[in-house]
XYZ file of N, CA and C in Angstrom:
567
model
N 179.051 209.199 -143.880
C 180.239 208.981 -142.979
C 180.440 207.717 -142.536
N 181.710 207.286 -142.313
C 182.048 206.006 -141.763
C 182.183 206.006 -140.302
N 181.805 204.975 -139.772
C 181.936 204.795 -138.287
C 183.305 204.200 -138.203
N 183.915 204.140 -137.005
C 185.218 203.644 -136.818
C 185.052 202.020 -137.139
N 184.019 201.373 -136.911
C 183.848 199.928 -137.331
C 183.983 199.824 -138.758
N 183.317 200.736 -139.530
C 183.356 200.640 -141.084
C 184.828 200.967 -141.550
N 185.453 201.752 -140.866
C 186.951 202.190 -141.248
C 187.776 200.978 -141.099
N 187.582 200.371 -139.951
C 188.475 199.040 -139.691
C 188.188 198.030 -140.752
N 186.831 197.923 -141.041
C 186.340 196.775 -142.067
C 186.946 197.213 -143.339
N 186.850 198.503 -143.700
C 187.353 199.023 -145.068
C 188.911 198.782 -145.131
N 189.694 199.129 -144.007
C 191.003 198.902 -143.955
C 191.412 197.498 -144.148
N 190.634 196.627 -143.434
C 190.987 195.110 -143.635
C 190.842 194.656 -145.065
N 189.640 195.245 -145.644
C 189.317 194.789 -146.991
C 190.445 195.323 -147.913
N 190.938 196.472 -147.792
C 192.016 197.038 -148.610
C 193.236 196.159 -148.344
N 193.571 195.894 -147.098
C 194.781 195.158 -146.861
C 194.653 193.773 -147.394
N 193.544 193.206 -147.295
C 193.332 191.866 -147.936
C 193.489 191.946 -149.475
N 192.951 192.908 -150.113
C 192.993 193.179 -151.444
C 194.427 193.265 -151.792
N 195.228 194.000 -151.027
C 196.737 194.109 -151.413
C 197.457 192.869 -151.319
N 197.067 192.123 -150.204
C 197.605 190.819 -150.079
C 197.522 189.821 -151.229
N 196.155 189.782 -151.630
C 195.661 188.980 -152.704
C 196.582 189.437 -154.027
N 196.694 190.761 -154.263
C 197.367 191.223 -155.408
C 198.814 190.830 -155.285
N 199.472 190.863 -154.188
C 200.801 190.428 -153.976
C 200.897 188.913 -154.324
N 199.987 188.155 -153.893
C 200.064 186.739 -154.145
C 199.947 186.501 -155.554
N 199.004 187.218 -156.328
C 198.774 186.865 -157.689
C 200.123 187.353 -158.518
N 200.680 188.448 -158.148
C 201.873 189.046 -158.780
C 203.033 188.030 -158.588
N 203.191 187.528 -157.362
C 204.260 186.577 -157.038
C 204.100 185.248 -157.817
N 202.766 184.816 -157.858
C 202.617 183.566 -158.655
C 202.898 183.853 -160.160
N 202.404 184.941 -160.653
C 202.664 185.221 -162.010
C 204.076 185.160 -162.358
N 204.910 185.800 -161.626
C 206.402 185.930 -161.763
C 207.026 184.556 -161.599
N 206.762 183.821 -160.702
C 207.244 182.455 -160.405
C 206.857 181.622 -161.635
N 205.598 181.579 -162.018
C 205.142 180.764 -162.940
C 205.838 181.099 -164.255
N 205.993 182.401 -164.657
C 206.648 182.896 -165.877
C 208.209 182.327 -165.794
N 208.751 182.552 -164.721
C 210.133 182.059 -164.372
C 210.332 180.651 -164.697
N 209.346 179.803 -164.025
C 209.386 178.343 -164.158
C 209.201 177.944 -165.680
N 208.138 178.658 -166.384
C 207.925 178.347 -167.702
C 209.114 178.602 -168.681
N 209.791 179.711 -168.291
C 210.978 180.254 -169.128
C 212.134 179.124 -168.891
N 212.287 178.761 -167.679
C 213.372 177.835 -167.483
C 213.107 176.439 -168.099
N 211.898 176.019 -167.960
C 211.418 174.865 -168.546
C 211.539 174.768 -170.067
N 211.122 175.934 -170.707
C 211.182 176.126 -172.137
C 212.616 176.032 -172.671
N 213.669 176.551 -171.820
C 214.966 176.593 -172.129
C 215.657 175.192 -172.017
N 215.085 174.331 -171.268
C 215.606 172.997 -170.885
C 215.272 172.139 -172.095
N 216.252 171.905 -173.107
C 216.013 170.878 -174.130
C 215.998 169.595 -173.653
N 214.853 168.811 -173.930
C 214.873 167.408 -173.358
C 215.763 166.486 -174.174
N 216.340 166.809 -175.233
C 217.417 166.016 -175.947
C 218.668 166.685 -176.163
N 219.770 166.018 -176.021
C 221.064 166.611 -176.095
C 221.404 166.784 -177.547
N 222.483 167.608 -177.810
C 222.909 167.894 -179.099
C 223.375 166.678 -179.964
N 223.903 165.708 -179.395
C 224.146 164.385 -180.167
C 222.929 163.915 -180.678
N 221.888 163.758 -179.899
C 220.559 163.123 -180.322
C 219.963 164.000 -181.357
N 219.981 165.309 -181.169
C 219.398 166.174 -182.196
C 220.142 166.007 -183.532
N 221.376 165.896 -183.443
C 222.179 165.631 -184.712
C 221.970 164.388 -185.295
N 221.687 163.270 -184.481
C 221.331 161.935 -185.038
C 220.033 162.060 -185.831
N 219.118 162.728 -185.265
C 217.699 162.883 -185.917
C 217.927 163.793 -187.159
N 218.729 164.879 -187.279
C 219.064 165.462 -188.505
C 219.637 164.582 -189.547
N 220.463 163.785 -189.183
C 221.108 162.737 -190.040
C 220.064 161.770 -190.521
N 219.171 161.327 -189.759
C 218.114 160.372 -190.169
C 217.171 161.163 -191.023
N 216.884 162.381 -190.878
C 216.073 163.087 -191.929
C 216.845 163.140 -193.197
N 218.079 163.377 -193.232
C 218.930 163.305 -194.488
C 218.760 161.945 -195.138
N 218.882 160.840 -194.285
C 218.635 159.533 -194.797
C 217.326 159.268 -195.461
N 216.368 159.764 -194.746
C 214.925 159.569 -195.285
C 214.722 160.197 -196.633
N 215.388 161.493 -196.841
C 215.295 162.185 -198.088
C 216.126 161.402 -199.249
N 217.234 160.852 -198.844
C 217.929 160.010 -199.848
C 217.273 158.669 -200.218
N 216.665 158.083 -199.190
C 215.905 156.799 -199.526
C 214.789 157.126 -200.481
N 213.993 158.356 -200.164
C 212.861 158.652 -201.046
C 213.343 158.949 -202.379
N 214.377 159.542 -202.593
C 214.995 159.853 -203.856
C 215.381 158.558 -204.707
N 215.806 157.617 -203.971
C 216.167 156.389 -204.549
C 215.131 155.343 -204.761
N 213.862 155.738 -204.144
C 212.715 154.974 -204.250
C 212.997 153.653 -203.565
N 213.760 153.597 -202.471
C 214.055 152.364 -201.802
C 212.953 151.982 -200.727
N 211.774 151.415 -201.218
C 210.652 151.170 -200.386
C 210.864 150.385 -199.135
N 211.766 149.415 -199.309
C 211.965 148.512 -198.140
C 212.715 149.298 -196.934
N 213.649 150.216 -197.357
C 214.327 150.839 -196.376
C 213.497 152.010 -195.769
N 212.605 152.594 -196.677
C 211.581 153.572 -196.210
C 210.738 153.073 -195.128
N 210.325 151.835 -195.392
C 209.290 151.055 -194.472
C 210.067 150.967 -193.169
N 211.387 150.637 -193.078
C 212.047 150.549 -191.857
C 212.336 151.830 -191.139
N 212.295 152.954 -191.805
C 212.447 154.286 -191.164
C 211.194 154.656 -190.331
N 210.015 154.026 -190.676
C 208.719 154.356 -189.998
C 208.511 153.489 -188.804
N 207.925 154.046 -187.715
C 207.461 153.495 -186.491
C 206.406 152.402 -187.038
N 206.588 151.055 -186.437
C 205.777 150.044 -186.888
C 204.609 150.029 -186.064
N 203.574 150.713 -186.437
C 202.390 150.924 -185.627
C 201.141 151.288 -186.490
N 199.992 150.894 -186.085
C 198.855 151.345 -186.685
C 198.638 152.862 -186.562
N 199.287 153.485 -185.596
C 199.232 154.939 -185.477
C 200.216 155.714 -186.307
N 201.031 155.112 -186.918
C 201.939 155.794 -187.851
C 201.212 156.568 -188.942
N 201.641 157.724 -189.371
C 200.850 158.595 -190.210
C 201.718 159.296 -191.355
N 201.084 159.194 -192.575
C 201.792 159.949 -193.672
C 200.547 160.854 -194.180
N 200.786 162.155 -194.225
C 199.717 163.048 -194.998
C 200.456 163.481 -196.337
N 199.666 163.014 -197.406
C 200.242 163.251 -198.641
C 199.096 163.498 -199.634
N 199.508 163.807 -200.911
C 198.579 164.027 -202.077
C 197.794 162.775 -202.142
N 196.542 162.912 -202.569
C 195.672 161.773 -202.702
C 195.296 161.563 -204.293
N 195.248 160.433 -204.743
C 194.811 160.188 -206.109
C 193.349 159.916 -206.158
N 192.789 159.718 -205.039
C 191.345 159.263 -204.976
C 190.584 160.517 -204.623
N 189.667 160.996 -205.397
C 188.894 162.095 -205.162
C 188.029 162.069 -203.999
N 187.693 160.839 -203.647
C 186.753 160.703 -202.441
C 187.573 160.929 -201.260
N 188.863 160.851 -201.177
C 189.579 161.118 -200.053
C 189.931 162.561 -199.871
N 189.610 163.388 -200.931
C 190.020 164.875 -200.987
C 191.346 165.035 -201.681
N 191.830 166.165 -201.858
C 193.041 166.410 -202.548
C 194.209 165.917 -201.720
N 194.288 166.110 -200.398
C 195.311 165.608 -199.654
C 194.731 164.751 -198.478
N 195.253 163.753 -197.958
C 194.787 162.789 -197.060
C 195.796 162.205 -196.143
N 195.292 161.756 -194.997
C 196.070 160.979 -194.077
C 195.905 159.571 -194.377
N 197.173 158.914 -194.335
C 197.339 157.421 -194.560
C 197.852 156.823 -193.245
N 196.976 155.964 -192.560
C 197.386 155.537 -191.275
C 197.798 154.093 -191.350
N 198.837 153.763 -190.534
C 199.393 152.463 -190.518
C 200.324 152.060 -191.543
N 201.256 151.052 -191.224
C 202.342 150.926 -192.184
C 201.878 150.293 -193.589
N 200.831 149.554 -193.664
C 200.380 149.016 -195.042
C 199.936 150.215 -195.774
N 199.207 151.113 -195.279
C 198.660 152.251 -196.074
C 199.872 153.295 -196.463
N 200.834 153.348 -195.579
C 201.914 154.154 -195.819
C 202.823 153.585 -197.000
N 203.109 152.273 -196.762
C 203.829 151.624 -197.742
C 203.328 151.715 -199.052
N 201.906 151.469 -199.184
C 201.217 151.606 -200.537
C 201.292 152.942 -201.065
N 201.146 153.995 -200.216
C 201.139 155.395 -200.701
C 202.489 155.733 -201.238
N 203.574 155.348 -200.555
C 204.870 155.673 -201.034
C 205.327 154.892 -202.175
N 204.779 153.732 -202.386
C 204.988 152.901 -203.565
C 204.305 153.618 -204.754
N 203.059 153.931 -204.472
C 202.397 154.645 -205.589
C 202.897 155.927 -206.123
N 203.315 156.721 -205.144
C 204.110 158.043 -205.488
C 205.249 157.699 -206.249
N 206.125 156.812 -205.715
C 207.432 156.529 -206.201
C 207.479 155.951 -207.585
N 206.399 155.236 -207.820
C 206.332 154.494 -209.204
C 205.593 155.311 -210.251
N 205.051 156.510 -209.835
C 204.282 157.217 -210.788
C 205.033 157.969 -211.780
N 206.417 158.125 -211.574
C 207.196 158.738 -212.506
C 208.462 159.354 -211.573
N 209.230 160.304 -212.199
C 210.352 160.798 -211.337
C 209.818 161.570 -210.108
N 210.517 161.310 -209.026
C 210.220 161.895 -207.686
C 211.551 162.417 -207.121
N 211.690 163.671 -207.020
C 212.952 164.225 -206.511
C 212.657 165.118 -205.282
N 213.252 164.969 -204.150
C 213.142 165.773 -202.975
C 214.406 166.507 -202.729
N 214.359 167.909 -202.622
C 215.458 168.715 -202.369
C 215.263 169.630 -201.216
N 215.657 169.024 -200.053
C 215.405 169.762 -198.784
C 216.330 171.026 -198.676
N 215.906 172.028 -198.139
C 216.777 173.152 -197.626
C 217.331 172.930 -196.366
N 218.571 172.230 -196.315
C 219.130 171.792 -195.066
C 219.570 173.045 -194.170
N 219.697 174.257 -194.855
C 220.021 175.459 -193.984
C 218.824 175.884 -193.178
N 217.529 175.256 -193.503
C 216.406 175.702 -192.773
C 215.866 174.573 -191.963
N 216.463 173.341 -191.964
C 216.212 172.201 -191.183
C 216.204 172.518 -189.641
N 215.189 172.396 -189.073
C 214.896 172.575 -187.636
C 214.612 171.267 -186.961
N 215.359 170.885 -185.901
C 214.923 169.699 -185.080
C 214.876 170.103 -183.658
N 213.772 169.734 -182.989
C 213.691 170.060 -181.595
C 213.109 168.825 -180.799
N 213.521 168.743 -179.640
C 213.013 167.641 -178.728
C 211.694 168.132 -178.063
N 210.736 167.350 -178.092
C 209.463 167.612 -177.386
C 209.446 167.053 -176.006
N 210.001 165.671 -176.004
C 210.220 165.041 -174.676
C 211.338 164.201 -174.886
N 211.783 163.415 -173.993
C 213.057 162.568 -174.102
C 212.761 161.553 -175.233
N 211.621 161.263 -175.609
C 211.302 160.163 -176.525
C 210.496 160.616 -177.772
N 210.277 161.956 -178.044
C 209.578 162.541 -179.127
C 210.317 163.688 -179.537
N 210.632 163.824 -180.849
C 211.283 165.005 -181.468
C 210.332 165.372 -182.704
N 210.675 166.655 -183.263
C 209.958 167.190 -184.285
C 210.926 167.878 -185.228
N 210.780 167.499 -186.558
C 211.667 168.276 -187.519
C 210.758 168.962 -188.533
N 211.337 170.024 -189.100
C 210.791 170.903 -190.020
C 211.759 171.227 -190.980
N 211.374 171.159 -192.325
C 212.126 171.582 -193.466
C 211.389 171.993 -194.558
N 211.776 173.106 -195.298
C 211.116 173.465 -196.617
C 211.819 172.419 -197.562
N 211.118 171.934 -198.545
C 211.554 171.027 -199.475
C 211.087 171.191 -200.919
N 211.742 171.347 -201.884
C 211.381 171.392 -203.248
C 211.155 169.988 -203.762
N 209.895 169.644 -204.157
C 209.651 168.329 -204.644
C 209.131 168.406 -206.164
N 209.792 167.502 -206.836
C 209.311 167.348 -208.269
C 208.698 165.940 -208.297
N 207.297 165.907 -208.717
C 206.698 164.662 -208.685
C 205.568 164.951 -209.808
N 205.080 163.712 -210.358
C 204.037 163.766 -211.368
C 202.883 162.891 -210.885
N 202.783 162.550 -209.665
C 201.718 161.801 -209.014
C 200.393 162.416 -208.855
N 199.348 161.788 -209.196
C 197.939 162.261 -208.978
C 197.708 163.739 -209.686
N 198.042 163.839 -210.954
C 197.807 165.017 -211.531
C 198.804 166.158 -211.478
N 199.796 165.905 -210.636
C 200.839 167.005 -210.518
C 201.774 166.914 -211.836
N 202.202 167.976 -212.276
C 202.824 168.107 -213.604
C 204.302 167.799 -213.778
N 204.967 167.574 -212.529
C 206.351 167.248 -212.564
C 207.167 168.447 -212.517
N 206.470 169.572 -212.347
C 207.359 170.915 -211.996
C 207.721 171.075 -210.662
N 208.918 171.279 -210.306
C 209.371 171.424 -209.017
C 208.555 172.593 -208.252
N 208.103 172.086 -207.008
C 207.214 172.944 -206.307
C 207.697 172.963 -204.915
N 207.326 174.106 -204.178
C 207.661 174.130 -202.650
C 206.821 173.367 -201.711
N 207.324 172.633 -200.839
C 206.467 172.044 -199.814
C 207.115 172.241 -198.506
N 206.472 171.922 -197.423
C 206.998 171.843 -196.057
C 206.838 170.372 -195.601
N 207.844 169.831 -195.010
C 207.853 168.539 -194.472
C 207.959 168.705 -192.914
N 207.021 168.180 -192.244
C 206.990 168.152 -190.772
C 207.020 166.722 -190.298
N 207.949 166.399 -189.544
C 208.039 165.016 -189.039
C 208.039 164.928 -187.583
N 207.285 164.082 -186.920
C 207.359 163.656 -185.551
C 208.167 162.357 -185.433
N 209.177 162.494 -184.741
C 210.046 161.318 -184.574
C 209.768 160.629 -183.135
N 209.746 159.394 -182.982
C 209.618 158.704 -181.738
C 210.853 157.737 -181.559
N 211.300 157.791 -180.258
C 212.382 156.863 -179.985
C 211.720 155.355 -179.712
N 212.262 154.493 -180.408
C 211.966 153.097 -180.373
C 213.217 152.332 -179.991
N 213.299 151.782 -178.674
C 214.427 151.326 -178.287
C 215.576 152.364 -178.306
N 216.601 152.076 -179.068
C 217.784 153.024 -179.203
C 217.695 153.733 -180.444
N 216.624 153.528 -181.212
C 216.635 154.023 -182.554
C 215.410 155.215 -182.628
N 215.521 155.970 -183.679
C 214.431 156.984 -183.855
C 213.788 156.733 -185.115
N 212.433 156.761 -185.125
C 211.552 156.321 -186.134
C 210.562 157.405 -186.436
N 210.069 157.489 -187.746
C 209.135 158.493 -188.116
C 207.775 157.985 -187.674
N 207.125 158.797 -186.741
C 205.914 158.565 -186.221
C 204.843 159.115 -187.147
N 205.144 160.334 -187.685
C 204.281 160.965 -188.586
C 204.977 161.807 -189.472
N 204.666 161.807 -190.759
C 205.267 162.750 -191.800
C 204.171 163.430 -192.456
N 204.069 164.707 -192.314
C 203.097 165.575 -192.883
C 203.813 166.483 -194.019
N 203.315 166.293 -195.285
C 203.890 166.969 -196.445
C 202.767 167.992 -196.889
N 203.160 169.209 -196.751
C 202.281 170.240 -197.040
C 202.678 171.059 -198.308
N 201.882 171.393 -199.264
C 202.226 172.191 -200.423
C 202.190 173.654 -199.918
N 203.162 174.394 -200.447
C 203.195 175.814 -200.092
C 202.369 176.602 -201.286
N 201.363 177.229 -200.780
C 200.489 177.952 -201.915
C 201.431 179.108 -202.414
N 201.081 179.362 -203.747
C 201.818 180.584 -204.393
C 201.421 181.851 -203.628
N 202.397 182.787 -203.681
C 202.116 184.076 -203.020
C 200.933 184.830 -203.865
N 200.132 185.532 -203.123
C 199.055 186.298 -203.805
C 199.703 187.201 -204.837
N 198.978 187.347 -205.949
C 199.400 188.270 -207.090
C 199.847 189.673 -206.471
N 200.922 190.158 -206.823
C 201.373 191.425 -206.420
C 202.153 191.429 -205.144
N 202.267 190.318 -204.434
C 202.969 190.283 -203.294
C 204.037 189.130 -203.211
N 205.328 189.538 -203.197
C 206.415 188.541 -203.262
C 207.267 188.987 -202.263
C-alpha cells in the first residue's frame, strides 16, 4: 500500500513524465515543421536553375566537339576540382578520381582523342537542384559511345552527376562523376 506521501510523489512523477512527453512531442512537430519548410525553400531561383541546365547542355556539346580549351574553362580552377571517369591505368582501378585541372585536362584529352566520343543526355530526366546559394547539383542519364580504355564503342548507359559552384557571377563544374549503369540481372527488365 502507498502512503499519502508516496501517492503525492507518484503523481508528481506521472505529471513530470507527461510534461516531458509533451515537450518531446512539441519539439518533434516543430522540428519536423521547420525541416519541411527548410526543405521546400529552394536556395536558387528558377532563373539560376535554368542557367545551370543550359550550362549542362553546353558542357555536353563541348564534350561532343572535343573542345578541350572550352571544357577547361567550364571547370572550377582549383586543385579540388574532380572528374571521376574510366581509367586506362590498371593500377588506378577500373574507374578513378582525377583531381585538379591538369589531371582533368589530361583525362578529357585522353578520352577525346581515343576515338569517337558521343554523349547523348536524356534532357527529359535532367534534374538540377540548389544545395546552397553557391552550390548546385545536376543529375542526368546519358548514353555514351566511347572506345577509350578497352571500351568497344558500343553506346552504353551512364549517369552523370555534377556539382556546380558559383565563382563570381558564373557557375563552374566543381566535380563531374560519370558512373556506368550495370546491365539488369538476367530475367529482370
